[in-house]
Coordinates of C-alpha atoms in Angstrom, one line a residue:
K7 CA 22.3 -2.5 -22.3
S8 CA 23.3 1.2 -20.5
L9 CA 21.5 3.8 -22.5
Q10 CA 23.8 7.2 -22.4
S11 CA 24.0 9.7 -24.8
H12 CA 26.0 11.0 -27.3
A13 CA 28.0 13.9 -25.7
K14 CA 26.9 16.5 -27.9
E15 CA 23.4 15.7 -26.8
R16 CA 23.6 16.4 -23.6
P17 CA 25.3 19.0 -20.6
P18 CA 28.3 16.8 -19.5
A19 CA 28.6 14.9 -16.5
R20 CA 29.6 17.3 -13.0
S21 CA 30.4 14.7 -11.2
Q22 CA 30.8 10.8 -10.7
V23 CA 27.3 11.0 -9.3
W24 CA 25.6 12.9 -11.8
D25 CA 27.0 10.4 -15.1
K26 CA 26.7 7.0 -13.0
S27 CA 22.6 8.4 -12.1
F28 CA 21.7 8.8 -15.0
R29 CA 22.7 6.0 -16.8
C30 CA 19.3 3.1 -17.2
I31 CA 19.6 -0.5 -17.4
P32 CA 16.4 -2.2 -19.2
A33 CA 15.4 -5.1 -16.9
P34 CA 16.5 -8.6 -17.6
R35 CA 13.3 -10.1 -18.1
N36 CA 9.4 -8.5 -17.0
A37 CA 9.4 -7.0 -13.7
T38 CA 6.9 -8.7 -11.0
R39 CA 7.8 -6.4 -8.1
Y40 CA 5.6 -3.1 -7.1
A41 CA 7.0 0.1 -5.6
Y42 CA 6.1 3.6 -3.8
A43 CA 8.3 6.2 -4.1
V44 CA 8.6 9.7 -2.1
V45 CA 11.6 12.2 -2.3
L46 CA 13.4 13.5 0.6
G47 CA 15.8 16.2 -0.1
P48 CA 17.7 18.2 -0.2
I49 CA 20.0 16.1 1.5
S50 CA 22.0 19.4 3.3
E51 CA 24.0 20.5 6.3
E52 CA 21.4 22.4 7.6
R53 CA 19.6 18.9 8.3
K54 CA 16.0 20.7 7.1
Y55 CA 15.1 17.4 5.6
H56 CA 15.7 15.1 8.6
K57 CA 11.5 16.4 10.1
W58 CA 10.2 14.5 7.0
L59 CA 11.5 11.2 8.2
Y60 CA 9.1 10.1 10.8
P61 CA 6.5 11.6 7.6
I62 CA 7.8 8.9 5.6
L63 CA 8.6 6.0 8.7
A64 CA 4.7 6.3 9.2
L65 CA 3.9 6.2 5.1
R66 CA 5.2 2.3 5.4
T67 CA 3.8 2.1 8.9
A68 CA 0.4 2.7 6.7
L69 CA 1.1 1.1 3.8
K70 CA 2.0 -2.1 5.3
K71 CA -1.3 -2.5 8.3
R72 CA -3.0 -2.7 5.5
G73 CA -1.4 -5.1 3.2
S74 CA 1.5 -3.7 0.6
A75 CA 3.3 -6.4 -0.6
A76 CA 5.4 -3.5 -2.2
D77 CA 8.9 -1.8 -1.6
L78 CA 9.1 1.9 -0.6
L79 CA 11.6 3.9 -2.6
V80 CA 12.8 7.2 -1.2
F81 CA 14.5 9.8 -2.8
L82 CA 17.1 11.1 -1.2
A83 CA 18.0 14.8 -3.4
L84 CA 21.4 15.9 -3.5
E85 CA 21.6 19.1 -4.2
E86 CA 24.0 20.7 -7.7
G87 CA 27.8 21.0 -7.1
K88 CA 27.4 19.1 -3.0
E89 CA 26.9 15.7 -4.7
D90 CA 29.0 14.4 -1.7
R91 CA 26.6 14.9 1.1
R92 CA 24.5 11.8 2.8
M93 CA 22.8 11.8 5.8
L94 CA 23.8 10.8 9.2
P95 CA 24.3 6.9 9.6
D96 CA 21.5 7.0 12.1
E97 CA 18.9 9.0 9.8
E98 CA 20.5 6.1 6.5
Q99 CA 19.4 3.4 8.8
L100 CA 16.4 4.6 10.4
L101 CA 15.1 3.1 7.4
T102 CA 16.6 0.4 7.0
N103 CA 15.5 -0.7 9.9
A104 CA 11.9 0.1 8.2
G105 CA 12.8 -1.9 4.9
V106 CA 12.8 1.5 2.9
R107 CA 15.0 1.5 0.2
T108 CA 17.4 4.4 -0.4
R109 CA 18.9 6.1 -3.2
Y110 CA 21.1 8.6 -3.1
V111 CA 20.0 10.6 -6.5
P112 CA 21.5 14.0 -8.1
K113 CA 19.6 16.8 -9.0
P114 CA 18.4 17.1 -12.5
R115 CA 20.8 19.7 -14.5
I116 CA 18.0 21.8 -16.7
R117 CA 16.3 24.9 -16.4
G118 CA 13.5 25.6 -14.5
F119 CA 13.9 23.4 -11.8
H120 CA 11.7 21.8 -9.3
M121 CA 11.6 19.6 -7.0
G122 CA 9.1 17.1 -8.8
H123 CA 11.9 17.0 -11.3
Y124 CA 13.7 14.4 -9.0
K125 CA 10.8 12.2 -9.2
L126 CA 12.4 11.4 -13.1
W127 CA 14.8 9.5 -12.4
A128 CA 11.2 6.3 -10.9
W129 CA 11.2 6.4 -14.5
Q130 CA 15.3 4.5 -14.9
H131 CA 13.7 1.3 -11.9
T132 CA 13.2 -0.8 -14.4
E133 CA 13.5 -3.9 -11.8
Y134 CA 9.2 -3.2 -10.9
A135 CA 6.6 -4.1 -13.2
R136 CA 4.9 -0.5 -11.8
I137 CA 5.9 2.8 -9.1
Q138 CA 3.4 4.7 -7.6
I139 CA 5.1 8.3 -6.6
L140 CA 3.0 9.9 -4.3
D141 CA 4.9 13.0 -1.9
A142 CA 5.7 12.7 1.7
D143 CA 2.9 13.7 3.3
V144 CA 1.0 11.1 1.5
L145 CA -1.0 8.6 4.5
P146 CA -2.5 6.6 2.8
L147 CA -5.8 5.1 4.6
V148 CA -7.1 1.8 2.5
D149 CA -4.7 -0.6 0.9
M150 CA -3.6 0.9 -2.8
D151 CA -1.7 -1.6 -4.7
A152 CA -5.0 -2.7 -5.7
L153 CA -3.9 0.5 -8.2
F154 CA -1.3 -1.9 -9.3
H155 CA -3.3 -4.2 -10.7
L156 CA -6.5 -1.5 -11.9
P157 CA -8.0 -2.9 -15.4
G158 CA -6.1 0.9 -17.6
L159 CA -4.1 2.0 -15.1
A160 CA -2.0 -1.0 -15.0
E161 CA -1.3 -0.7 -19.0
A162 CA -0.9 2.6 -19.1
P163 CA 2.8 4.5 -18.9
F164 CA 1.5 7.4 -17.6
V165 CA -1.4 7.6 -15.3
G166 CA -1.2 11.4 -13.3
C167 CA -3.1 14.1 -12.6
P168 CA -2.0 17.9 -12.0
G169 CA 0.7 19.4 -9.6
K170 CA 1.2 23.5 -9.1
D171 CA 3.8 23.8 -11.5
S172 CA 3.8 20.3 -14.0
V173 CA 2.8 16.6 -12.7
L174 CA 5.4 15.6 -11.7
N175 CA 4.4 18.0 -8.5
A176 CA 0.7 15.9 -8.0
G177 CA 0.8 14.2 -5.0
W178 CA -0.1 10.4 -6.7
F179 CA 0.6 9.6 -10.6
S180 CA 1.7 6.2 -11.1
L181 CA 4.2 5.3 -13.9
K182 CA 5.7 1.8 -16.0
P183 CA 9.3 2.1 -15.0
D184 CA 11.2 2.6 -19.2
C185 CA 14.7 2.9 -19.6
E186 CA 13.7 4.4 -23.0
A187 CA 11.1 6.0 -21.9
F188 CA 13.1 7.9 -19.4
K189 CA 15.5 9.0 -21.9
R190 CA 12.5 10.6 -24.4
L191 CA 11.1 12.3 -21.0
T192 CA 15.2 13.8 -20.2
D193 CA 15.9 14.6 -24.2
L194 CA 12.5 17.5 -24.0
L195 CA 13.2 18.9 -21.2
W196 CA 17.0 19.2 -22.3
R197 CA 15.2 20.1 -25.4
D198 CA 13.2 22.5 -24.1
R199 CA 14.3 24.4 -20.9
G200 CA 18.1 24.1 -22.2
A201 CA 21.4 23.2 -20.1
E202 CA 21.9 24.6 -16.8

């Protein structure tokens, strides 16, 4: 069941991408897979994001070299009003060939926005039992998969450390994907900061 909110609770959708991305479908059964996730973007004609493709590929290689069995998910950050933008096909293929999953995500429409807010979409990925969010410039030196199973951490809905603007700006945090948590988080942001 989708947890789309009533129209009066949220700003109206400005595009199909926004409306579609806001839906969260609970996993039909208990998830057993794990993932790391990073944000890449914003995706724009200037292609400033391009230089970050290689650190992401290095991250994927480092995780595999250290024995990780988890997926790597990259949120491709779209700018508001430019939701039809895409990376170049050869850039997409570069990630696909490395076994990286990608998802284009719209800018969360809230005041006080920062790039960390794109990480909110991770709570929607209920196909995973747990996700570790990393900055694109993080390069693991040890197998981090153990953190998926660490007692105390594995059961917690969220574990993070302070970031520059918020915990969403931290270079690492871990979460249990959950549609209700996603709705509560985004409702809180709209209520406290208001729609743009």
